[in-house]
Structure formats: C-alpha cells, structure tokens
PDB file of C-alpha atoms and ligand atoms in Angstrom:
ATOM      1  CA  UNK A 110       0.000   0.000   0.000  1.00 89.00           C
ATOM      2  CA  UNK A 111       1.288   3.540  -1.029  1.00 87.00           C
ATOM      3  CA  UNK A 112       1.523   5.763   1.689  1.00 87.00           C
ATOM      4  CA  UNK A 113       2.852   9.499   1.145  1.00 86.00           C
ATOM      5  CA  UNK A 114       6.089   8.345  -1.432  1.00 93.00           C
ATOM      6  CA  UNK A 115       6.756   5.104   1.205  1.00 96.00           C
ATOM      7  CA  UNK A 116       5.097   1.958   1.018  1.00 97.00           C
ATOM      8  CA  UNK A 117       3.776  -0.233   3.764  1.00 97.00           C
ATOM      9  CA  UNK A 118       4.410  -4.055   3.178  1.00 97.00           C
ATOM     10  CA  UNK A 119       3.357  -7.323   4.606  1.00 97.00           C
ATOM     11  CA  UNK A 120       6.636  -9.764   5.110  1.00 96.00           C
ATOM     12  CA  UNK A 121       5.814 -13.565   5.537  1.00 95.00           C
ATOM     13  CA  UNK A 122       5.914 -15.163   9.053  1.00 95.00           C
ATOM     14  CA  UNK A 123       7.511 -18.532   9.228  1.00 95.00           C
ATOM     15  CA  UNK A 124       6.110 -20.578  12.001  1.00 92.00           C
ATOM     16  CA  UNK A 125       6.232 -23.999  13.523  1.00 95.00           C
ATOM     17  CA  UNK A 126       5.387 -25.587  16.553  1.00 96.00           C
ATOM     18  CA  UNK A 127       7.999 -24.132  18.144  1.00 97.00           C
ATOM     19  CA  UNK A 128       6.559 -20.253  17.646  1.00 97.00           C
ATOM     20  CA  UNK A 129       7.002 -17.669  14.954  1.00 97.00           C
ATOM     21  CA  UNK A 130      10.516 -16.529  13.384  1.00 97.00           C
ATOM     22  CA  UNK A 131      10.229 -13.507  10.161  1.00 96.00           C
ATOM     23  CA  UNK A 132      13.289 -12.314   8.077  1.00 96.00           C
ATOM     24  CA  UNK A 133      14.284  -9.491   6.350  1.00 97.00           C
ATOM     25  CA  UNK A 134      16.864  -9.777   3.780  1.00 97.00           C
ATOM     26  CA  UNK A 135      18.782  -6.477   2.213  1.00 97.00           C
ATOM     27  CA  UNK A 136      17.883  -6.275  -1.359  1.00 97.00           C
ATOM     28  CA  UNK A 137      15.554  -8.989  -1.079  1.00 95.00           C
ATOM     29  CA  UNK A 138      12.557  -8.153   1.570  1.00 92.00           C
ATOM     30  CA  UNK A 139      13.550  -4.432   1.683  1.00 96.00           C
ATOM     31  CA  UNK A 140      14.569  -2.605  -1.176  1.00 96.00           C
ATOM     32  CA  UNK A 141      18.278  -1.681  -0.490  1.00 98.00           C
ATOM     33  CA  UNK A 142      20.992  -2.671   1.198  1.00 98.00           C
ATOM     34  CA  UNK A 143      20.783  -3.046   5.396  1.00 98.00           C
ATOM     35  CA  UNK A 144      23.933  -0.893   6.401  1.00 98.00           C
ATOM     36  CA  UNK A 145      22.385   0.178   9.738  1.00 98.00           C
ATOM     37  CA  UNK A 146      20.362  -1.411  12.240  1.00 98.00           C
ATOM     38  CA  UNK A 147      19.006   0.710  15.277  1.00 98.00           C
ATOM     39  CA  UNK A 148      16.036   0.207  17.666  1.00 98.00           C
ATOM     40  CA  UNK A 149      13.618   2.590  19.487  1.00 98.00           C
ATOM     41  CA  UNK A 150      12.164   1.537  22.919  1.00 98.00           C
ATOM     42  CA  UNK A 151      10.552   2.495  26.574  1.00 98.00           C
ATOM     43  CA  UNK A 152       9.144   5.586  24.872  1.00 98.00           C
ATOM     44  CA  UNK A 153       7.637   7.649  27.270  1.00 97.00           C
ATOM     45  CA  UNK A 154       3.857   8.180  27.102  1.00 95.00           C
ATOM     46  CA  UNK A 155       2.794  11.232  24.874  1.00 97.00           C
ATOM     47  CA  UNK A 156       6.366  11.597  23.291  1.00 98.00           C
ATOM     48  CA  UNK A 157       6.690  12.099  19.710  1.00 98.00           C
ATOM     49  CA  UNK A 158      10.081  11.901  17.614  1.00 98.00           C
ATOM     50  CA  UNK A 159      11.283  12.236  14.491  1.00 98.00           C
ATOM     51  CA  UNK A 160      10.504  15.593  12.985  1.00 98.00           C
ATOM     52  CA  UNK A 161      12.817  15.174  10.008  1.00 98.00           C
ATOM     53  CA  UNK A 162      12.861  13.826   6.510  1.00 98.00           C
ATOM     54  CA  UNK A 163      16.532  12.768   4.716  1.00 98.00           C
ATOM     55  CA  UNK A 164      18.198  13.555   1.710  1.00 98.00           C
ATOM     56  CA  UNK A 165      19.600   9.918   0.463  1.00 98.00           C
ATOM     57  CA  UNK A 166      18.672   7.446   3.871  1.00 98.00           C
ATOM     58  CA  UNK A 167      16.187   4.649   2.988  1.00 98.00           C
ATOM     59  CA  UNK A 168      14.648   3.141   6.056  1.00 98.00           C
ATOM     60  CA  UNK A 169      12.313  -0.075   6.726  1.00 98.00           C
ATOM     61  CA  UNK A 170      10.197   0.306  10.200  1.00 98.00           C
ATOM     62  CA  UNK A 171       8.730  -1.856  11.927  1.00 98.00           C
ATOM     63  CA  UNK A 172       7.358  -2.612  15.489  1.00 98.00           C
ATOM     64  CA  UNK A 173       8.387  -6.249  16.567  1.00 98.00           C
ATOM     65  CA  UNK A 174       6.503  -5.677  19.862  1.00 98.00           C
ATOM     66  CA  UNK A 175       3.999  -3.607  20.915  1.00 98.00           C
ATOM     67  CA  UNK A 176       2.731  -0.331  18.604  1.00 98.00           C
ATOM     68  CA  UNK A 177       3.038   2.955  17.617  1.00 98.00           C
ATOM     69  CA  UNK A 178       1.840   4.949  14.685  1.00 98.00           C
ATOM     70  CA  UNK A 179       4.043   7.223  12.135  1.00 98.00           C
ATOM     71  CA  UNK A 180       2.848  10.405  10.409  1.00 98.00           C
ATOM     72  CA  UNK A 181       4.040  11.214   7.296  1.00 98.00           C
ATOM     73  CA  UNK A 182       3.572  13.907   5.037  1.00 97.00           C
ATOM     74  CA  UNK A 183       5.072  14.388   1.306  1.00 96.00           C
ATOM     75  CA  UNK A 184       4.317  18.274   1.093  1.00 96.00           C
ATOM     76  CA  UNK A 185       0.996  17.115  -0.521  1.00 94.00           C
ATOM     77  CA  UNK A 186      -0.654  14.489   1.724  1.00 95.00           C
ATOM     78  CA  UNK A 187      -0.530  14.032   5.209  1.00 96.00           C
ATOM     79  CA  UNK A 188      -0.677  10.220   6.004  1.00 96.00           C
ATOM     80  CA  UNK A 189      -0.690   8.209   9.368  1.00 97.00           C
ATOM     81  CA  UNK A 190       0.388   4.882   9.154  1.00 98.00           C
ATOM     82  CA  UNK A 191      -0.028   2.315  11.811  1.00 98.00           C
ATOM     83  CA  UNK A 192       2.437  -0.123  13.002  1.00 98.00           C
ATOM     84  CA  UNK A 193       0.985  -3.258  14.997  1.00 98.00           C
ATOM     85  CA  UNK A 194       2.666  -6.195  13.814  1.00 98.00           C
ATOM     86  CA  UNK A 195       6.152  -7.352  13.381  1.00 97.00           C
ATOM     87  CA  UNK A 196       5.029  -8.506   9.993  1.00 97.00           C
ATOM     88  CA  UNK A 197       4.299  -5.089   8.926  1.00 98.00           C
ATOM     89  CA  UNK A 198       7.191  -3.187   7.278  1.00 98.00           C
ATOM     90  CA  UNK A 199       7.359   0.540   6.446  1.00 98.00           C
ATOM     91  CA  UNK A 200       9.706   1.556   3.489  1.00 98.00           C
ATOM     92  CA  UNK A 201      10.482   4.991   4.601  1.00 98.00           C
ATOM     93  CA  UNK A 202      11.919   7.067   1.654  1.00 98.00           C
ATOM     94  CA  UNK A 203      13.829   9.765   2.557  1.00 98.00           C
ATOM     95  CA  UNK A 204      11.807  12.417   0.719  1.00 98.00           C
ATOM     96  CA  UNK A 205       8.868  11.858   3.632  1.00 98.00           C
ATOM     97  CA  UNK A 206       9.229  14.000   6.466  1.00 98.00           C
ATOM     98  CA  UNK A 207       8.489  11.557   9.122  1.00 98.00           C
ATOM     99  CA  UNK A 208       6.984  12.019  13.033  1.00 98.00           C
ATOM    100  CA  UNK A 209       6.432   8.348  15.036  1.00 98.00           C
ATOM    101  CA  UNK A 210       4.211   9.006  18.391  1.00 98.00           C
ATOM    102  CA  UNK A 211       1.673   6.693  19.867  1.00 98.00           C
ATOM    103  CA  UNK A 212       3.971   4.586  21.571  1.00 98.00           C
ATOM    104  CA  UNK A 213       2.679   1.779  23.448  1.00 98.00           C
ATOM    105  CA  UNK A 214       4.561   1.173  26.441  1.00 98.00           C
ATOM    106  CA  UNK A 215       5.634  -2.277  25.247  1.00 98.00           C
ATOM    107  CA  UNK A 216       6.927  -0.945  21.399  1.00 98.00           C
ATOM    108  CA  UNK A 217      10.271  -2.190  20.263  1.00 98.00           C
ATOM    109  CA  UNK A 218      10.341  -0.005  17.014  1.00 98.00           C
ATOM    110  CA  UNK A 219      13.395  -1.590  14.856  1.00 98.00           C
ATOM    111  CA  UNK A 220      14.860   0.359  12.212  1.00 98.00           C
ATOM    112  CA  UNK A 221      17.083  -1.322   9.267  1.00 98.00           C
ATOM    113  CA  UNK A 222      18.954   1.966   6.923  1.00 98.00           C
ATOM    114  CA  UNK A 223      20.683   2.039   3.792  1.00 98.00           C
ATOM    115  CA  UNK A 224      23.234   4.485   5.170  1.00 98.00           C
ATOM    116  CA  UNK A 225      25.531   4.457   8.677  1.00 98.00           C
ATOM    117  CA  UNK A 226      24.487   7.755  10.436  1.00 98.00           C
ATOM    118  CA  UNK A 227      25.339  11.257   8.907  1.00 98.00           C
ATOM    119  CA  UNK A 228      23.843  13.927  10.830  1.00 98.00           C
ATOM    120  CA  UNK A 229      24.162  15.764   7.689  1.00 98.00           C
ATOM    121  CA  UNK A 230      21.432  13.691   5.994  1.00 98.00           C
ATOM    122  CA  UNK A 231      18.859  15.170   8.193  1.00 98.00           C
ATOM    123  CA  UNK A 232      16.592  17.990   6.860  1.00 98.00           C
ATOM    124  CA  UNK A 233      15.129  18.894  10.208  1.00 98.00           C
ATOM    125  CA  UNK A 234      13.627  22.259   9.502  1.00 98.00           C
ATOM    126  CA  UNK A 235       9.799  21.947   7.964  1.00 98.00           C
ATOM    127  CA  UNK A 236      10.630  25.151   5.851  1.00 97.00           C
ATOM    128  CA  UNK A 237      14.159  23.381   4.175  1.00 97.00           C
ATOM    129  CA  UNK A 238      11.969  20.190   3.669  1.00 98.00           C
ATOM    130  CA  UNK A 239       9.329  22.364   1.419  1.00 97.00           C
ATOM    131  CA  UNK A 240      12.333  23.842   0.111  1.00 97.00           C
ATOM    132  CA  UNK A 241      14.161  20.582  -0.946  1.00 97.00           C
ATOM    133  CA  UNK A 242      11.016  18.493  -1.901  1.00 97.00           C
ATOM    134  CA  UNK A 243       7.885  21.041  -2.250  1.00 93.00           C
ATOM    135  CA  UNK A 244       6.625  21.468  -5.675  1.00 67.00           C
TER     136      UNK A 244
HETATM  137  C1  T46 B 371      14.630   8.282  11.597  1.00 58.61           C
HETATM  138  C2  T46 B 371      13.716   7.805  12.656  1.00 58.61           C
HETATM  139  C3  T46 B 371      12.786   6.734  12.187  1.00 58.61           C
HETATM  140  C4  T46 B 371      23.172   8.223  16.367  1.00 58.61           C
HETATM  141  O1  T46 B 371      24.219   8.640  16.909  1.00 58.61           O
HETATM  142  N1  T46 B 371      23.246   7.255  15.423  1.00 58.61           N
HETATM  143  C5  T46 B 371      22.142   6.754  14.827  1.00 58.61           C
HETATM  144  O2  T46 B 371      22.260   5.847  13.959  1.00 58.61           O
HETATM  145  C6  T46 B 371      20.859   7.283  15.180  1.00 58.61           C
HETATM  146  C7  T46 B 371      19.595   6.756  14.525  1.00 58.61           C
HETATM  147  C8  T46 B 371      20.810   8.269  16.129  1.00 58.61           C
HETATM  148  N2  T46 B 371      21.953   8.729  16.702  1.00 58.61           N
HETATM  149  C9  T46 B 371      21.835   9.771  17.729  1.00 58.61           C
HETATM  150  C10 T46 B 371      21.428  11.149  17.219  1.00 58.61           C
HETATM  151  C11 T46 B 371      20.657  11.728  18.380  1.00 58.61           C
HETATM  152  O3  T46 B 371      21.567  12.361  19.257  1.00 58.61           O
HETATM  153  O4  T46 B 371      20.842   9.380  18.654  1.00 58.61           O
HETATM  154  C12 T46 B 371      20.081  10.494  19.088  1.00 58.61           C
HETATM  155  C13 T46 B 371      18.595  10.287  18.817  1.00 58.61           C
HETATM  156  O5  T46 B 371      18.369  10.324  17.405  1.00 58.61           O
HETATM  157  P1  T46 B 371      17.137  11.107  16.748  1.00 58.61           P
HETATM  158  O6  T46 B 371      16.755  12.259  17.593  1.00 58.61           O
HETATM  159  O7  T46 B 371      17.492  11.413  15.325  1.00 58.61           O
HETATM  160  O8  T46 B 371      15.996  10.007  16.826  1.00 58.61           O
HETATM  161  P2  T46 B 371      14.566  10.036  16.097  1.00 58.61           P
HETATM  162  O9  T46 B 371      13.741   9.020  16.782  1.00 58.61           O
HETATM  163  O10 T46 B 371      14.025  11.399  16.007  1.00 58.61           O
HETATM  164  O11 T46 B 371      14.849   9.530  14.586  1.00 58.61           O
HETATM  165  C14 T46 B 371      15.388   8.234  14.341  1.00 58.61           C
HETATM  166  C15 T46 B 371      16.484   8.323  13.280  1.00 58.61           C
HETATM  167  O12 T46 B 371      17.504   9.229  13.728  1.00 58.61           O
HETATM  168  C16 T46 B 371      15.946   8.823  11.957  1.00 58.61           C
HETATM  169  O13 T46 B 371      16.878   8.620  10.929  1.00 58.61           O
HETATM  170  O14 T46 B 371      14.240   8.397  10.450  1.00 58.61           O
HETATM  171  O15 T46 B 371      14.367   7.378  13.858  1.00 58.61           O
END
C-alpha cells in the first residue's frame, strides 16, 4: 500500500510448533541494502520523535513488539500509518518527512537503513523540507 512516497508491506511469518521466526533480507525483503540497524524503545507516554525527513537514507520500520503509529507527510498528503505487527514493514523514503508518536509502552520499534548515520542527511527544519522536496 502507497503511503505518502513510502510503502507499507506485509513480510511472511515462518512458524512452527515451536513459535514464529520472520526475516528481512537487504535487497531482497527491503529494497536496499541493510547498512544500519538501530532500535527505538521504553518511549515515554505522549512523546513524539522524528521531525525530520533525509536527503539519500532509505529506512524499513517496523514494530516487533507492541505499537506505535508514524505520520508522514510528502508536502501534498498528510498520512498516518499504523504499526501493529512485526510482519508489517514501512519503506520509509527519505523524501517523507516523518513524526512516530503513539507509543505503546511495550513498542520495540526496529529500524534497518541504507546508510551508517550522517547527521548531515537530516533535513530537520519543515521550511528546508518544502524547500528541498515542495513542488
Ligand atoms: C529516523 C527515525 C525513524 C546516532 O548517533 N546514530 C544513529 O544511527 C541514530 C539513529 C541516532 N543517533 C543519535 C542522534 C541523536 O543524538 O541518537 C540520538 C537520537 O536520534 P534522533 O533524535 O534522530 O531520533 P529520532 O527518533 O528522532 O529519529 C530516528 C532516526 O535518527 C531517523 O533517521 O528516520 O528514527
């Protein structure tokens, strides 16, 4: 499903009798190359984060526990997304400024990226983002 320019997509689960196991493979279940792995956790109620879109850093989201939802807007629509499954994978391009907020208490909110960290790749003011990406 499109939502803003980033897609939201459903990865299979492999199961047994044992319990559930899902895998994400660069290039192959997300659509670049896994350079980066970080996780967001024991957010604290009401906080929201994010605030930023990129210039070049591809991200897949998803929540492996718990939930939280992300709001994303590509200077033409303004889209919320929820994440409630760690089946459900958000392909965050960079050209989506990006908040995540509704954290529940239990959310583990991994993050695979194309790119190791650059604070440089961060367009954090909403004026630079029109700027950059606004028609
Ligand atoms: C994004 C959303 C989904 C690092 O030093 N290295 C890293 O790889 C990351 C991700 C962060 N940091 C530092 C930079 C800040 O001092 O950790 C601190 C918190 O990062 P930030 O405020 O950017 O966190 P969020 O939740 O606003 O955004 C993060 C990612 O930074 C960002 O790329 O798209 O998650």
């Amino acid at each position: 499903m499109e939502v803003g320019n980033s897609k939201l997509i459903d990865i299979t689960e492999l199961g047994d009798e044992r319990g559930l196991l899902t895998v994400i493979e660069g290039n192959i279940s997300v659509p670049f190359e896994i350079n980066r792995v970080f996780y967001i956790y024991k957010t604290l109620p009401g906080i929201r984060r994010g605030f930023h879109a990129h210039y070049k850093t591809r991200q897949a989201l998803i929540s492996v526990s718990g939930s939280c939802k992300v709001y994303l807007d590509n200077t033409r629509r303004k889209t919320d997304v929820l994440l409630d499954s760690p089946t459900k994978v958000l392909i965050l391009e960079p050209n989506d400024w990006h908040e995540m907020y509704d954290f529940s208490p239990d959310c583990v909110l991994l993050v695979l990226a194309s790119h190791l960290y650059d604070a440089e790749d961060y367009i954090r003011d909403y004026d630079k983002f029109l700027e950059v990406y606004g028609r």
